[in-house]
XYZ file of C-alpha atoms in Angstrom:
599
model
C -0.049 0.003 0.016
C 0.954 3.648 -0.342
C -0.064 5.880 2.522
C -0.426 9.651 2.674
C 3.266 10.457 3.034
C 4.464 10.130 -0.600
C 3.631 13.712 -1.512
C 4.941 15.404 1.619
C 8.062 17.580 1.493
C 9.947 15.675 4.251
C 12.501 13.086 3.178
C 11.908 11.372 6.486
C 8.173 11.021 5.867
C 8.783 9.951 2.263
C 10.914 7.193 3.569
C 7.823 5.749 5.287
C 5.509 6.203 2.357
C 5.597 2.496 1.501
C 4.989 1.355 4.965
C 1.939 -0.831 5.473
C 1.055 1.530 8.368
C -1.696 3.848 7.264
C 0.298 6.936 8.203
C -1.074 10.463 8.208
C 1.159 13.546 8.130
C 0.747 16.027 10.961
C -2.518 17.906 10.425
C -6.198 18.136 11.168
C -7.210 15.118 9.025
C -5.622 12.700 11.456
C -7.244 14.293 14.463
C -10.633 14.290 12.755
C -10.248 10.601 11.830
C -9.200 9.727 15.380
C -12.284 11.542 16.764
C -14.538 9.909 14.191
C -13.295 6.439 15.104
C -12.863 7.312 18.768
C -9.452 5.709 18.906
C -6.104 7.014 20.256
C -3.488 8.686 18.147
C -0.092 7.035 17.743
C 2.314 9.873 17.071
C 5.792 8.828 15.858
C 8.426 11.587 15.697
C 11.892 11.336 14.251
C 14.217 12.646 11.602
C 16.038 11.403 8.503
C 19.500 10.803 10.036
C 18.197 9.145 13.203
C 19.743 5.527 13.290
C 17.168 4.027 15.678
C 14.297 5.620 13.808
C 15.373 3.632 10.804
C 15.784 0.496 12.857
C 12.322 0.775 14.325
C 10.910 1.471 10.927
C 12.387 -1.614 9.489
C 11.560 -3.816 12.518
C 8.010 -2.666 13.205
C 6.504 -0.150 10.772
C 7.459 -2.218 7.739
C 6.101 -5.406 9.337
C 2.620 -6.146 8.015
C 1.391 -7.877 11.212
C 2.580 -5.050 13.384
C 1.079 -2.503 10.951
C -2.205 -4.296 11.056
C -2.364 -3.826 14.901
C -1.581 -0.175 14.522
C -4.146 0.409 11.753
C -6.886 -1.438 13.740
C -6.466 0.246 17.069
C -4.928 3.673 16.321
C -4.723 6.601 13.927
C -1.000 6.888 13.151
C 0.739 10.162 12.573
C 4.382 10.492 11.337
C 6.103 13.749 12.247
C 9.472 15.089 11.071
C 10.895 16.882 14.075
C 13.076 19.081 11.904
C 9.966 20.085 9.972
C 7.787 20.577 13.116
C 10.119 21.429 15.997
C 7.252 22.955 17.949
C 5.284 19.668 17.768
C 8.428 17.785 18.751
C 9.081 20.111 21.713
C 5.535 19.772 22.986
C 5.403 15.999 22.863
C 8.991 15.636 24.122
C 7.987 17.711 27.205
C 4.955 15.500 27.730
C 7.087 12.374 27.274
C 9.345 13.404 30.132
C 6.506 12.534 32.471
C 6.818 8.911 31.390
C 10.481 8.323 30.596
C 13.886 9.780 31.568
C 15.442 8.420 28.370
C 14.320 11.166 25.967
C 15.268 11.056 22.326
C 14.243 9.753 18.993
C 12.361 7.900 17.720
C 9.733 9.372 20.108
C 6.556 7.306 20.271
C 3.510 9.027 21.837
C 0.078 7.695 22.515
C -2.504 10.499 22.778
C -6.231 10.945 23.038
C -8.203 11.908 19.906
C -7.685 15.464 21.041
C -3.869 14.998 21.056
C -3.364 14.842 24.859
C -0.564 12.417 25.822
C -1.382 9.534 28.025
C 1.737 7.369 27.461
C 5.000 7.852 25.678
C 8.303 6.154 25.071
C 11.094 5.868 22.595
C 12.444 2.879 20.813
C 10.780 -0.513 21.437
C 12.095 -3.665 19.792
C 9.968 -6.204 17.865
C 10.601 -8.835 20.548
C 10.931 -8.334 24.250
C 14.499 -7.288 25.212
C 15.204 -6.937 28.892
C 14.242 -4.473 30.282
C 12.088 -3.378 27.294
C 8.873 -5.089 26.288
C 8.152 -5.895 22.677
C 6.530 -3.112 20.632
C 3.505 -5.302 19.921
C 3.034 -5.844 23.648
C 3.187 -2.101 24.098
C 0.479 -1.655 21.453
C -1.693 -4.310 23.143
C -1.182 -2.832 26.569
C -2.079 0.672 25.394
C -5.101 -0.579 23.515
C -6.280 -2.479 26.634
C -5.940 0.584 28.795
C -7.817 2.747 26.359
C -10.585 0.259 25.915
C -11.044 -1.008 29.440
C -9.875 1.895 31.520
C -10.383 4.955 29.392
C -11.262 7.353 32.149
C -8.169 6.437 34.109
C -6.049 6.600 30.988
C -7.298 10.147 30.300
C -6.683 11.223 33.875
C -3.403 9.425 34.556
C -0.727 7.247 32.883
C -0.718 4.839 35.883
C -2.978 2.330 34.252
C -0.878 2.253 31.068
C 2.362 2.014 33.011
C 1.024 -0.998 34.933
C -0.097 -2.689 31.752
C 3.337 -2.174 30.239
C 5.041 -3.535 33.270
C 2.967 -6.673 33.059
C 3.698 -6.954 29.356
C 7.390 -6.747 30.010
C 7.327 -9.137 32.975
C 5.245 -11.725 31.070
C 8.130 -12.482 28.737
C 10.174 -15.345 30.179
C 13.877 -14.796 30.344
C 16.729 -16.258 32.337
C 19.176 -13.522 31.516
C 20.631 -12.237 34.691
C 19.295 -8.809 35.666
C 21.160 -5.872 37.290
C 20.414 -7.129 40.809
C 21.800 -10.571 40.046
C 24.896 -9.190 38.328
C 25.639 -6.755 41.148
C 25.296 -9.685 43.580
C 27.707 -11.688 41.554
C 30.249 -8.841 41.563
C 29.859 -8.510 45.302
C 30.458 -12.244 45.673
C 33.783 -11.800 43.779
C 34.719 -8.741 45.875
C 34.201 -10.714 49.084
C 37.364 -12.653 48.151
C 39.417 -9.540 47.868
C 42.736 -9.442 49.674
C 42.303 -6.072 51.390
C 45.930 -5.992 52.515
C 47.790 -6.701 49.201
C 45.076 -6.332 46.599
C 43.765 -8.942 44.212
C 41.757 -11.942 45.130
C 42.459 -15.010 47.203
C 45.884 -16.076 48.490
C 48.941 -17.647 47.029
C 49.521 -18.294 44.170
C 47.884 -15.138 42.982
C 46.873 -14.510 39.398
C 45.894 -11.348 37.523
C 42.423 -12.895 36.743
C 41.796 -10.418 33.913
C 38.598 -12.122 32.929
C 37.105 -11.384 36.394
C 38.451 -7.856 36.487
C 36.683 -7.213 33.153
C 33.281 -7.867 34.768
C 33.993 -5.610 37.719
C 34.778 -2.692 35.361
C 31.455 -2.695 33.556
C 29.315 0.395 33.879
C 26.629 -1.738 35.513
C 28.861 -2.928 38.253
C 30.411 0.548 38.791
C 26.854 1.818 39.187
C 25.195 -0.984 41.171
C 28.156 -2.362 43.196
C 30.740 0.418 43.348
C 32.960 -1.067 46.010
C 33.166 -4.358 44.032
C 34.167 -2.217 40.988
C 36.701 -0.421 43.076
C 38.263 -3.763 44.016
C 39.291 -4.140 40.361
C 41.056 -0.740 40.360
C 42.793 -1.665 43.629
C 43.915 -5.042 42.133
C 45.387 -3.352 39.061
C 47.128 -0.687 41.153
C 48.587 -3.414 43.448
C 49.803 -5.449 40.533
C 51.291 -2.525 38.652
C 53.267 -1.546 41.736
C 54.503 -4.997 42.405
C 57.033 -7.487 41.263
C 54.448 -8.964 38.990
C 55.117 -6.166 36.503
C 58.551 -6.058 34.946
C 60.428 -2.901 34.584
C 59.767 -2.776 30.878
C 55.959 -2.823 31.482
C 55.081 -6.376 30.786
C 53.330 -8.570 33.351
C 54.429 -11.983 34.470
C 52.048 -15.017 34.597
C 51.418 -15.009 38.346
C 52.919 -14.484 41.761
C 53.851 -17.382 43.997
C 53.292 -15.247 47.086
C 50.224 -13.487 48.362
C 51.980 -10.028 48.326
C 52.651 -10.365 44.531
C 56.296 -11.215 45.078
C 58.364 -14.072 43.552
C 56.579 -14.163 40.223
C 56.552 -17.034 37.796
C 58.497 -15.103 35.172
C 56.770 -16.347 32.044
C 55.046 -13.513 30.233
C 51.936 -14.475 28.236
C 50.229 -12.737 25.368
C 46.924 -13.548 26.846
C 47.536 -11.924 30.138
C 49.144 -8.838 28.772
C 46.653 -8.202 26.015
C 43.733 -8.478 28.455
C 45.502 -6.372 31.076
C 46.123 -3.680 28.562
C 42.293 -3.461 28.037
C 41.945 -3.501 31.867
C 44.440 -0.647 32.341
C 42.830 1.374 29.570
C 39.396 1.057 31.180
C 40.762 1.897 34.522
C 42.303 5.114 33.160
C 45.870 3.901 34.126
C 47.749 5.312 31.168
C 51.178 4.537 32.547
C 50.334 0.786 32.920
C 48.679 0.706 29.586
C 51.608 2.331 27.733
C 54.006 -0.147 29.403
C 52.040 -3.174 28.304
C 51.634 -1.875 24.711
C 55.346 -1.296 24.446
C 56.078 -4.794 25.656
C 53.690 -6.295 23.150
C 55.129 -4.308 20.249
C 58.732 -4.433 21.333
C 59.028 -7.941 22.633
C 56.248 -10.262 21.551
C 55.763 -8.999 17.994
C 57.157 -11.422 15.379
C 58.495 -10.851 11.915
C 55.588 -10.283 9.581
C 53.366 -8.755 12.225
C 51.916 -11.529 14.334
C 52.328 -11.697 18.116
C 54.127 -14.620 19.719
C 52.489 -16.610 22.430
C 54.756 -15.912 25.308
C 58.258 -15.032 26.537
C 60.143 -17.599 28.464
C 60.978 -17.357 32.223
C 64.393 -18.732 31.651
C 67.456 -17.447 29.808
C 71.235 -18.090 29.661
C 73.294 -16.023 32.045
C 77.023 -16.730 32.393
C 76.595 -20.066 30.641
C 73.876 -21.277 32.912
C 70.102 -21.342 32.647
C 68.558 -18.932 35.020
C 64.906 -18.676 35.918
C 64.061 -14.997 36.353
C 67.686 -13.929 36.481
C 67.292 -11.684 33.364
C 64.298 -9.950 34.793
C 65.835 -9.354 38.133
C 68.563 -7.233 36.525
C 67.953 -3.542 36.061
C 66.861 -2.651 32.523
C 70.164 -0.853 31.993
C 72.126 -4.125 32.547
C 70.043 -6.266 30.224
C 71.489 -5.006 26.992
C 74.448 -7.287 27.401
C 72.481 -10.359 28.236
C 70.723 -12.842 25.987
C 67.005 -12.186 26.411
C 64.678 -14.987 27.229
C 63.216 -16.602 24.138
C 59.834 -15.792 22.704
C 57.590 -18.641 21.750
C 56.823 -17.543 18.216
C 53.584 -19.383 17.715
C 51.008 -16.986 16.357
C 47.790 -18.172 17.922
C 44.708 -16.936 16.232
C 42.491 -16.050 19.198
C 45.301 -14.670 21.316
C 46.293 -12.397 18.426
C 42.672 -11.273 18.363
C 42.987 -10.120 21.939
C 46.141 -8.195 21.153
C 44.706 -6.693 17.961
C 41.683 -5.403 19.853
C 43.594 -4.055 22.851
C 46.203 -2.256 20.811
C 43.646 -0.783 18.502
C 41.633 0.601 21.398
C 44.708 1.851 23.262
C 46.127 3.498 20.148
C 42.908 5.302 19.514
C 42.404 6.347 23.107
C 46.005 7.445 23.833
C 46.790 8.892 20.424
C 49.344 6.315 19.335
C 48.763 5.512 15.667
C 51.821 3.254 15.589
C 49.956 0.795 17.902
C 46.976 0.798 15.592
C 49.277 0.162 12.565
C 50.846 -2.824 14.490
C 47.377 -4.146 15.189
C 46.599 -3.900 11.424
C 49.778 -5.803 10.592
C 48.835 -8.543 13.000
C 45.296 -8.773 11.571
C 46.564 -9.029 8.037
C 49.125 -11.608 9.033
C 46.686 -13.841 10.871
C 44.013 -13.671 8.269
C 46.539 -14.572 5.570
C 48.806 -17.113 7.243
C 46.561 -18.817 9.777
C 44.491 -20.718 7.127
C 44.254 -24.288 5.979
C 44.294 -25.291 2.284
C 40.487 -24.867 2.207
C 40.708 -21.309 3.626
C 39.440 -22.062 7.097
C 41.156 -20.474 10.061
C 43.471 -22.749 12.085
C 44.576 -22.529 15.628
C 48.110 -21.180 15.004
C 51.132 -20.779 12.807
C 54.862 -20.722 13.289
C 57.325 -18.863 11.109
C 54.714 -18.481 8.371
C 53.546 -22.082 8.306
C 49.991 -22.854 9.331
C 49.320 -25.571 11.917
C 46.984 -28.395 11.072
C 45.085 -27.898 14.393
C 41.631 -26.465 13.802
C 40.680 -23.093 15.275
C 38.397 -23.193 18.301
C 35.261 -21.214 18.641
C 37.024 -18.757 20.903
C 39.882 -18.399 18.396
C 37.531 -17.298 15.698
C 35.390 -15.162 17.984
C 38.310 -13.344 19.683
C 39.776 -12.631 16.321
C 36.444 -11.319 15.088
C 36.157 -9.054 18.174
C 39.592 -7.786 17.616
C 38.805 -6.863 14.038
C 35.722 -4.982 15.130
C 37.888 -2.837 17.420
C 40.357 -2.338 14.601
C 37.587 -1.208 12.308
C 36.467 1.453 14.799
C 40.012 2.554 15.509
C 40.940 2.895 11.755
C 37.568 3.931 10.359
C 37.950 1.115 7.820
C 34.757 -0.938 7.596
C 36.557 -3.732 5.712
C 37.907 -4.977 9.079
C 34.359 -4.989 10.521
C 33.020 -6.879 7.515
C 35.773 -9.461 7.900
C 35.050 -9.806 11.624
C 31.302 -10.215 10.896
C 32.150 -12.894 8.336
C 34.210 -14.783 10.869
C 31.502 -14.429 13.485
C 28.902 -15.804 11.179
C 31.137 -18.855 10.675
C 31.380 -19.572 14.375
C 27.684 -18.923 14.912
C 26.878 -21.469 12.216
C 28.946 -23.956 14.263
C 32.493 -25.142 14.269
C 32.937 -28.889 14.240
C 35.983 -28.935 16.363
C 38.771 -31.449 16.327
C 38.025 -34.112 13.676
C 39.905 -36.849 15.451
C 37.765 -36.451 18.499
C 34.661 -36.562 16.344
C 35.917 -39.614 14.480
C 36.350 -41.503 17.683
C 33.162 -40.172 19.321
C 35.100 -38.465 22.109
C 32.922 -35.766 23.543
C 34.552 -32.358 24.104
C 34.678 -31.057 27.649
C 31.422 -29.262 28.560
C 33.175 -26.844 30.799
C 32.612 -23.164 29.879
C 34.466 -21.444 32.688
C 37.073 -18.863 32.082
C 40.697 -19.800 32.506
C 43.346 -17.314 31.453
C 41.061 -16.112 28.696
C 37.368 -16.210 27.945
C 35.629 -19.493 27.388
C 34.221 -20.408 23.962
C 30.728 -19.349 24.932
C 31.937 -16.070 26.451
C 34.151 -15.171 23.503
C 31.364 -15.884 20.985
C 28.918 -13.978 23.137
C 31.256 -10.961 23.453
C 31.933 -10.766 19.738
C 28.213 -10.942 19.075
C 27.581 -8.161 21.520
C 30.066 -5.985 19.778
C 28.594 -6.666 16.324
C 25.249 -5.713 17.610
C 26.547 -2.453 19.096
C 28.038 -1.620 15.746
C 24.654 -2.094 14.145
C 25.156 -5.345 12.374
C 21.671 -6.487 13.406
C 19.604 -7.832 16.307
C 20.353 -11.481 15.455
C 23.864 -10.896 16.921
C 22.369 -9.613 20.170
C 20.267 -12.700 20.377
C 23.268 -14.862 19.659
C 24.914 -13.264 22.738
C 21.859 -13.643 24.819
C 21.442 -17.385 23.868
C 24.938 -18.126 25.208
C 24.382 -16.118 28.338
C 21.106 -17.967 28.980
C 22.703 -21.377 28.446
C 25.161 -20.711 31.275
C 23.286 -18.243 33.427
C 22.767 -20.498 36.381
C 26.371 -21.686 36.636
C 27.775 -18.178 36.008
C 25.695 -16.518 38.669
C 26.417 -19.421 41.063
C 30.228 -19.302 40.349
C 30.908 -15.731 39.216
C 34.681 -15.885 39.756
C 34.809 -18.505 37.042
C 32.599 -16.716 34.575
C 33.686 -13.127 34.526
C 33.765 -12.871 30.715
C 30.266 -14.241 30.242
C 28.831 -12.090 32.994
C 30.439 -9.036 31.384
C 28.432 -9.783 28.291
C 25.337 -10.232 30.424
C 25.908 -6.798 31.891
C 26.204 -5.441 28.382
C 22.831 -6.981 27.521
C 21.144 -5.359 30.519
C 22.517 -1.936 29.952
C 21.665 -0.370 26.579
C 24.807 0.773 24.745
C 26.126 4.263 24.318
C 27.594 4.812 20.835
C 29.469 7.905 19.775
C 30.118 8.532 16.047
C 32.091 11.570 15.097
C 32.010 12.442 11.431
C 34.883 14.705 10.595
C 37.589 15.461 8.109
C 39.875 16.316 11.071
C 40.338 13.055 13.004
C 42.869 14.735 15.341
C 40.663 17.792 15.871
C 39.099 18.962 19.079
C 35.696 17.232 18.498
C 37.206 13.896 17.808
C 39.750 14.276 20.637
C 36.983 15.051 23.135
C 34.827 12.053 21.969
C 37.777 9.622 22.440
C 37.819 10.443 26.154
C 34.207 9.739 26.625
C 32.699 6.776 28.459
C 31.021 4.812 25.685
C 30.773 1.297 24.308
C 31.553 2.454 20.797
C 33.634 5.427 19.894
C 34.088 5.772 16.122
C 35.783 8.721 14.413
C 35.138 8.563 10.672
C 35.123 10.748 7.628
C 31.861 11.206 5.698
C 32.992 8.757 3.100
C 33.956 6.158 5.804
C 30.571 6.615 7.498
C 28.884 5.920 4.129
C 31.120 2.895 3.602
C 30.230 1.530 7.045
C 26.539 1.977 6.333
C 26.973 0.320 2.849
C 28.663 -2.569 4.539
C 25.587 -3.158 6.625
C 26.462 -1.498 9.941
C 23.374 0.533 10.654
C 24.911 2.663 13.364
C 26.406 4.714 10.648
C 23.353 5.103 8.423
C 22.344 8.648 7.618
C 25.537 10.153 8.971
C 27.660 10.262 5.760
C 26.362 13.749 4.827
C 27.325 15.288 8.171
C 30.278 17.646 8.500
C 32.118 17.996 11.892
C 29.258 16.418 13.904
C 29.260 14.156 16.899
C 26.284 11.715 17.107
C 25.601 10.458 20.661
C 23.266 7.490 20.734
C 22.144 6.230 24.104
C 19.595 3.583 25.009
C 18.984 3.090 21.299
C 18.147 6.783 20.850
C 20.050 9.252 18.577
C 20.360 12.675 20.133
C 20.803 15.775 18.070
C 24.302 15.858 16.645
C 26.633 18.507 18.041
C 29.693 20.397 16.682
C 30.897 21.977 19.883
C 33.359 19.628 21.677
C 32.183 20.851 25.083
C 28.697 19.500 24.296
C 30.035 15.964 23.998
C 29.400 14.399 27.463
C 32.280 12.528 28.907
C 30.137 10.572 31.441
C 27.297 8.256 30.457
């Protein structure tokens, strides 16, 4: 069908002209029709460059079944807020009585005379904690209007209650904020208040656990638990666990972080770089990045697996002797050997951490090294059929198949690299890898041949479990606008292990971090500029957000063309920062001071 919007002057309205919703433009005709039918008005307000307006249009307004419910129970009005700012201002003020998360798309339910009795913003097609499905919202509003019209006209309480019931009626075993805060507090109860960190000797960095404690949800709901992560990092950074060149050892044999096991792992250091960055510890972050680039990086660009604890000193093997020397005395010694295996997933961790750190701290060299590693792994770590393998050594690929976490961690690293470089090709490559792992990886063929079941354990060791890694990459893809199916992929994996993760949070930090990301709607900052080192971009890079992308107009268009909806409608902007929170696109700003640092 073609509704009444095709001949309007607004590109935003024209974009909805082929919707099955029987839209009216703003005007007396719609009000007259609502009064004639004695049904509420559904007033949808947005603008042409609003990302989540487009999302809701595709998900709900283009859906025939959803449209049928709207057409049956409402008179629908589509408003371009840029064409009718006064209308937008009036209904935005009314909406503030119902929600604190103001923005667009703005969805208002009003009496036939235009008086608001309920309002909200974006609602998904299916229930998504804590949001009910849009169809459930429609049903709840219609119920309130039909059965409790007087109350609806006098107060929004009846509608609010109906919506609460609609949201609660959807079964879900995803942990909520209360459960996640409790899990964080359970972890914090094990904190060593004297020396920092958790538990006694031997004492490990437990980066996967720290990553949960650093989430915005935990910082908000369980602040002392979150502070225990900062205290742990500070204690480790000031201890013998951290070498003078900035790299961290595997673990400490003593409770006070002394007498380390001197092996230095790529996994630990890549994750601790991310931890330090999120903690705002620039000194520690720079030291780790320098260690990765200066010590673990191999010829061709990949990162080796680890540096040995032993080396030759005065003709004898010495464990830790090299590291116990001052840096100034090491030049004359043979350094401990680096295990040169370029492991796919571990390199994914390093790629992601270096890309984020380089963007945040203004170190383009680190981003370039991350690009080199990505290109190397994607080219070298392949079998003859083109599938990723577990590792390579000196340019020769192993026959060992890649694990689910290998592929997922690499995909997540490529997503971070795409954001840091502004190059959507990395994101497209990451999405392709993620699709492979979501479709299912068979695993070791010899085990399958002999019917040997793989271990069902999905706890974190020194890096995220398969389930956690796949869930994390899926969450990132969703945040970049790759589509809701990726959010559901993350949610499925969290649900599968929800009981065990809440019951044993210390062993499931990575998965619970994803769970926290599913509860809290993301904040995404997209700066469209031809001056990536300018004041607007620099300000945005210091903000607390889940995605911080600085792109040129052409790069924004390329991301959108590649299927990453976060960037849709932004390619025509010039020196603008788009701040999207809780799935809402706020008005873009050009003044750096208007970019909020805090969430």
